[in-house]
């Protein structure tokens, strides 16, 4: 288990602040030992909670050019056909994964290919399951032309707690399935948009693991399927 690079500075300053607070408390409030011990215990729990949020577990990545893998750990909360207004401007199948604060918040490329479009949108911080969060919240939109042919759009969406989205891709980049394309701090959601004839491989409420769980299979004549 590693600590993700996005969390190292936060963890360092959190630890420093908690240590200073505890030292000051023990020095100036030494007669209230029980209170000091309770505060130390709470400090330890707070640090562990932040530490687990930035964990970066090793993953055996699943690679196959006509499969779409989960871009994040979380739970499938949306599977439906919708109008995608930003890039495709037509009907697409949307699959959304909600990431709670206890999930790993690394976001991964669902397919391999070339980044054809990227845009960052500043916005609000509605709760991630709000119907308008995908169009009103702070978010990024990435479109990759997959090796199988179809273009796949995926979108990082900030939630009520997530106040910073980080991304590592730009237009023209070649990306590999399962590799990191970004990070969302403290809970949010990822939307994936695929052609309507795409075969969905997950169900509502199903838990996903980024880079491992197959969420869909693209229609293509250029590659086979491991599902038979």
mmCIF file of N, CA and C in Angstrom, residues 116-168:
data_model
loop_
_atom_site.group_PDB
_atom_site.id
_atom_site.type_symbol
_atom_site.label_atom_id
_atom_site.label_comp_id
_atom_site.label_asym_id
_atom_site.label_seq_id
_atom_site.Cartn_x
_atom_site.Cartn_y
_atom_site.Cartn_z
ATOM 1 N N UNK A 116 -8.966 13.095 -27.513
ATOM 2 C CA UNK A 116 -9.448 13.973 -28.578
ATOM 3 C C UNK A 116 -10.000 15.293 -28.050
ATOM 4 N N UNK A 117 -10.365 15.314 -26.776
ATOM 5 C CA UNK A 117 -10.996 16.518 -26.219
ATOM 6 C C UNK A 117 -10.761 16.529 -24.721
ATOM 7 N N UNK A 118 -10.431 17.717 -24.198
ATOM 8 C CA UNK A 118 -10.336 17.900 -22.752
ATOM 9 C C UNK A 118 -10.798 19.309 -22.406
ATOM 10 N N UNK A 119 -11.578 19.416 -21.333
ATOM 11 C CA UNK A 119 -11.986 20.734 -20.869
ATOM 12 C C UNK A 119 -12.262 20.698 -19.368
ATOM 13 N N UNK A 120 -11.772 21.739 -18.689
ATOM 14 C CA UNK A 120 -12.064 21.917 -17.265
ATOM 15 C C UNK A 120 -13.167 22.956 -17.116
ATOM 16 N N UNK A 121 -14.165 22.651 -16.265
ATOM 17 C CA UNK A 121 -15.284 23.555 -16.017
ATOM 18 C C UNK A 121 -15.315 23.934 -14.544
ATOM 19 N N UNK A 122 -15.074 25.197 -14.197
ATOM 20 C CA UNK A 122 -15.329 25.606 -12.807
ATOM 21 C C UNK A 122 -16.827 25.543 -12.549
ATOM 22 N N UNK A 123 -17.213 25.420 -11.289
ATOM 23 C CA UNK A 123 -18.647 25.328 -11.018
ATOM 24 C C UNK A 123 -18.971 25.267 -9.549
ATOM 25 N N UNK A 124 -20.162 24.716 -9.260
ATOM 26 C CA UNK A 124 -20.665 24.639 -7.890
ATOM 27 C C UNK A 124 -20.204 23.341 -7.229
ATOM 28 N N UNK A 125 -20.717 23.109 -6.003
ATOM 29 C CA UNK A 125 -20.364 21.905 -5.252
ATOM 30 C C UNK A 125 -21.634 21.269 -4.684
ATOM 31 N N UNK A 126 -22.573 20.978 -5.582
ATOM 32 C CA UNK A 126 -23.762 20.242 -5.175
ATOM 33 C C UNK A 126 -23.354 18.827 -4.772
ATOM 34 N N UNK A 127 -24.187 18.162 -3.966
ATOM 35 C CA UNK A 127 -23.891 16.770 -3.628
ATOM 36 C C UNK A 127 -23.783 15.957 -4.912
ATOM 37 N N UNK A 128 -22.892 14.974 -4.923
ATOM 38 C CA UNK A 128 -22.538 14.291 -6.167
ATOM 39 C C UNK A 128 -23.706 13.550 -6.803
ATOM 40 N N UNK A 129 -24.724 13.164 -6.004
ATOM 41 C CA UNK A 129 -25.860 12.437 -6.580
ATOM 42 C C UNK A 129 -26.972 13.371 -7.066
ATOM 43 N N UNK A 130 -26.765 14.668 -6.927
ATOM 44 C CA UNK A 130 -27.764 15.625 -7.413
ATOM 45 C C UNK A 130 -27.860 15.539 -8.934
ATOM 46 N N UNK A 131 -29.075 15.525 -9.515
ATOM 47 C CA UNK A 131 -29.237 15.387 -10.971
ATOM 48 C C UNK A 131 -28.478 16.435 -11.784
ATOM 49 N N UNK A 132 -28.291 17.646 -11.204
ATOM 50 C CA UNK A 132 -27.635 18.716 -11.948
ATOM 51 C C UNK A 132 -26.132 18.805 -11.676
ATOM 52 N N UNK A 133 -25.599 17.880 -10.858
ATOM 53 C CA UNK A 133 -24.177 17.960 -10.525
ATOM 54 C C UNK A 133 -23.286 17.765 -11.749
ATOM 55 N N UNK A 134 -23.756 16.960 -12.723
ATOM 56 C CA UNK A 134 -22.938 16.684 -13.905
ATOM 57 C C UNK A 134 -22.828 17.877 -14.841
ATOM 58 N N UNK A 135 -23.699 18.880 -14.678
ATOM 59 C CA UNK A 135 -23.650 20.065 -15.539
ATOM 60 C C UNK A 135 -23.395 21.351 -14.762
ATOM 61 N N UNK A 136 -23.575 21.339 -13.434
ATOM 62 C CA UNK A 136 -23.429 22.549 -12.630
ATOM 63 C C UNK A 136 -22.156 22.555 -11.780
ATOM 64 N N UNK A 137 -21.662 21.374 -11.377
ATOM 65 C CA UNK A 137 -20.518 21.318 -10.471
ATOM 66 C C UNK A 137 -19.192 21.522 -11.198
ATOM 67 N N UNK A 138 -18.167 21.815 -10.420
ATOM 68 C CA UNK A 138 -16.804 21.793 -10.961
ATOM 69 C C UNK A 138 -16.552 20.408 -11.553
ATOM 70 N N UNK A 139 -15.943 20.362 -12.740
ATOM 71 C CA UNK A 139 -15.788 19.077 -13.409
ATOM 72 C C UNK A 139 -14.744 19.173 -14.524
ATOM 73 N N UNK A 140 -14.295 18.012 -14.961
ATOM 74 C CA UNK A 140 -13.483 17.924 -16.164
ATOM 75 C C UNK A 140 -14.171 16.966 -17.129
ATOM 76 N N UNK A 141 -13.974 17.179 -18.416
ATOM 77 C CA UNK A 141 -14.501 16.284 -19.440
ATOM 78 C C UNK A 141 -13.346 15.808 -20.311
ATOM 79 N N UNK A 142 -13.225 14.500 -20.451
ATOM 80 C CA UNK A 142 -12.186 13.899 -21.289
ATOM 81 C C UNK A 142 -12.857 12.987 -22.303
ATOM 82 N N UNK A 143 -12.458 13.085 -23.569
ATOM 83 C CA UNK A 143 -12.942 12.174 -24.607
ATOM 84 C C UNK A 143 -11.751 11.458 -25.207
ATOM 85 N N UNK A 144 -11.811 10.127 -25.204
ATOM 86 C CA UNK A 144 -10.740 9.313 -25.768
ATOM 87 C C UNK A 144 -11.280 8.509 -26.942
ATOM 88 N N UNK A 145 -10.588 8.596 -28.055
ATOM 89 C CA UNK A 145 -10.876 7.708 -29.183
ATOM 90 C C UNK A 145 -10.225 6.373 -28.877
ATOM 91 N N UNK A 146 -11.034 5.374 -28.583
ATOM 92 C CA UNK A 146 -10.509 4.097 -28.109
ATOM 93 C C UNK A 146 -9.839 3.308 -29.213
ATOM 94 N N UNK A 147 -9.004 2.363 -28.844
ATOM 95 C CA UNK A 147 -8.360 1.493 -29.827
ATOM 96 C C UNK A 147 -9.376 0.671 -30.595
ATOM 97 N N UNK A 148 -10.534 0.429 -29.960
ATOM 98 C CA UNK A 148 -11.589 -0.338 -30.618
ATOM 99 C C UNK A 148 -12.361 0.508 -31.632
ATOM 100 N N UNK A 149 -12.200 1.847 -31.583
ATOM 101 C CA UNK A 149 -12.874 2.711 -32.538
ATOM 102 C C UNK A 149 -13.786 3.755 -31.920
ATOM 103 N N UNK A 150 -14.802 3.350 -31.130
ATOM 104 C CA UNK A 150 -15.740 4.338 -30.572
ATOM 105 C C UNK A 150 -15.062 5.315 -29.616
ATOM 106 N N UNK A 151 -15.587 6.529 -29.571
ATOM 107 C CA UNK A 151 -15.115 7.519 -28.612
ATOM 108 C C UNK A 151 -15.844 7.324 -27.286
ATOM 109 N N UNK A 152 -15.104 7.456 -26.194
ATOM 110 C CA UNK A 152 -15.651 7.311 -24.844
ATOM 111 C C UNK A 152 -15.393 8.608 -24.088
ATOM 112 N N UNK A 153 -16.457 9.163 -23.510
ATOM 113 C CA UNK A 153 -16.342 10.386 -22.720
ATOM 114 C C UNK A 153 -16.421 10.019 -21.242
ATOM 115 N N UNK A 154 -15.533 10.586 -20.447
ATOM 116 C CA UNK A 154 -15.623 10.384 -19.001
ATOM 117 C C UNK A 154 -15.373 11.707 -18.302
ATOM 118 N N UNK A 155 -16.053 11.879 -17.189
ATOM 119 C CA UNK A 155 -16.129 13.196 -16.546
ATOM 120 C C UNK A 155 -15.915 13.065 -15.042
ATOM 121 N N UNK A 156 -14.907 13.749 -14.515
ATOM 122 C CA UNK A 156 -14.723 13.879 -13.070
ATOM 123 C C UNK A 156 -15.662 14.976 -12.575
ATOM 124 N N UNK A 157 -16.393 14.706 -11.504
ATOM 125 C CA UNK A 157 -17.336 15.691 -10.979
ATOM 126 C C UNK A 157 -17.077 15.890 -9.486
ATOM 127 N N UNK A 158 -16.836 17.134 -9.094
ATOM 128 C CA UNK A 158 -16.644 17.440 -7.675
ATOM 129 C C UNK A 158 -17.975 17.361 -6.952
ATOM 130 N N UNK A 159 -17.926 16.976 -5.681
ATOM 131 C CA UNK A 159 -19.135 16.900 -4.867
ATOM 132 C C UNK A 159 -19.139 17.967 -3.785
ATOM 133 N N UNK A 160 -19.972 17.770 -2.767
ATOM 134 C CA UNK A 160 -20.097 18.745 -1.687
ATOM 135 C C UNK A 160 -18.819 18.838 -0.863
ATOM 136 N N UNK A 161 -18.117 17.695 -0.717
ATOM 137 C CA UNK A 161 -16.873 17.685 0.052
ATOM 138 C C UNK A 161 -15.659 17.872 -0.843
ATOM 139 N N UNK A 162 -15.733 17.335 -2.061
ATOM 140 C CA UNK A 162 -14.581 17.425 -2.968
ATOM 141 C C UNK A 162 -14.430 18.854 -3.462
ATOM 142 N N UNK A 163 -13.325 19.484 -3.136
ATOM 143 C CA UNK A 163 -13.114 20.874 -3.514
ATOM 144 C C UNK A 163 -11.894 21.035 -4.411
ATOM 145 N N UNK A 164 -11.388 19.936 -4.905
ATOM 146 C CA UNK A 164 -10.282 20.053 -5.836
ATOM 147 C C UNK A 164 -10.219 18.834 -6.725
ATOM 148 N N UNK A 165 -10.213 19.077 -8.037
ATOM 149 C CA UNK A 165 -10.053 18.026 -9.023
ATOM 150 C C UNK A 165 -8.662 18.170 -9.639
ATOM 151 N N UNK A 166 -7.961 17.055 -9.738
ATOM 152 C CA UNK A 166 -6.625 17.045 -10.335
ATOM 153 C C UNK A 166 -6.664 16.159 -11.562
ATOM 154 N N UNK A 167 -6.005 16.589 -12.636
ATOM 155 C CA UNK A 167 -5.954 15.764 -13.850
ATOM 156 C C UNK A 167 -4.540 15.769 -14.412
ATOM 157 N N UNK A 168 -4.218 14.700 -15.172
ATOM 158 C CA UNK A 168 -2.875 14.527 -15.712
ATOM 159 C C UNK A 168 -2.876 14.358 -17.234
#
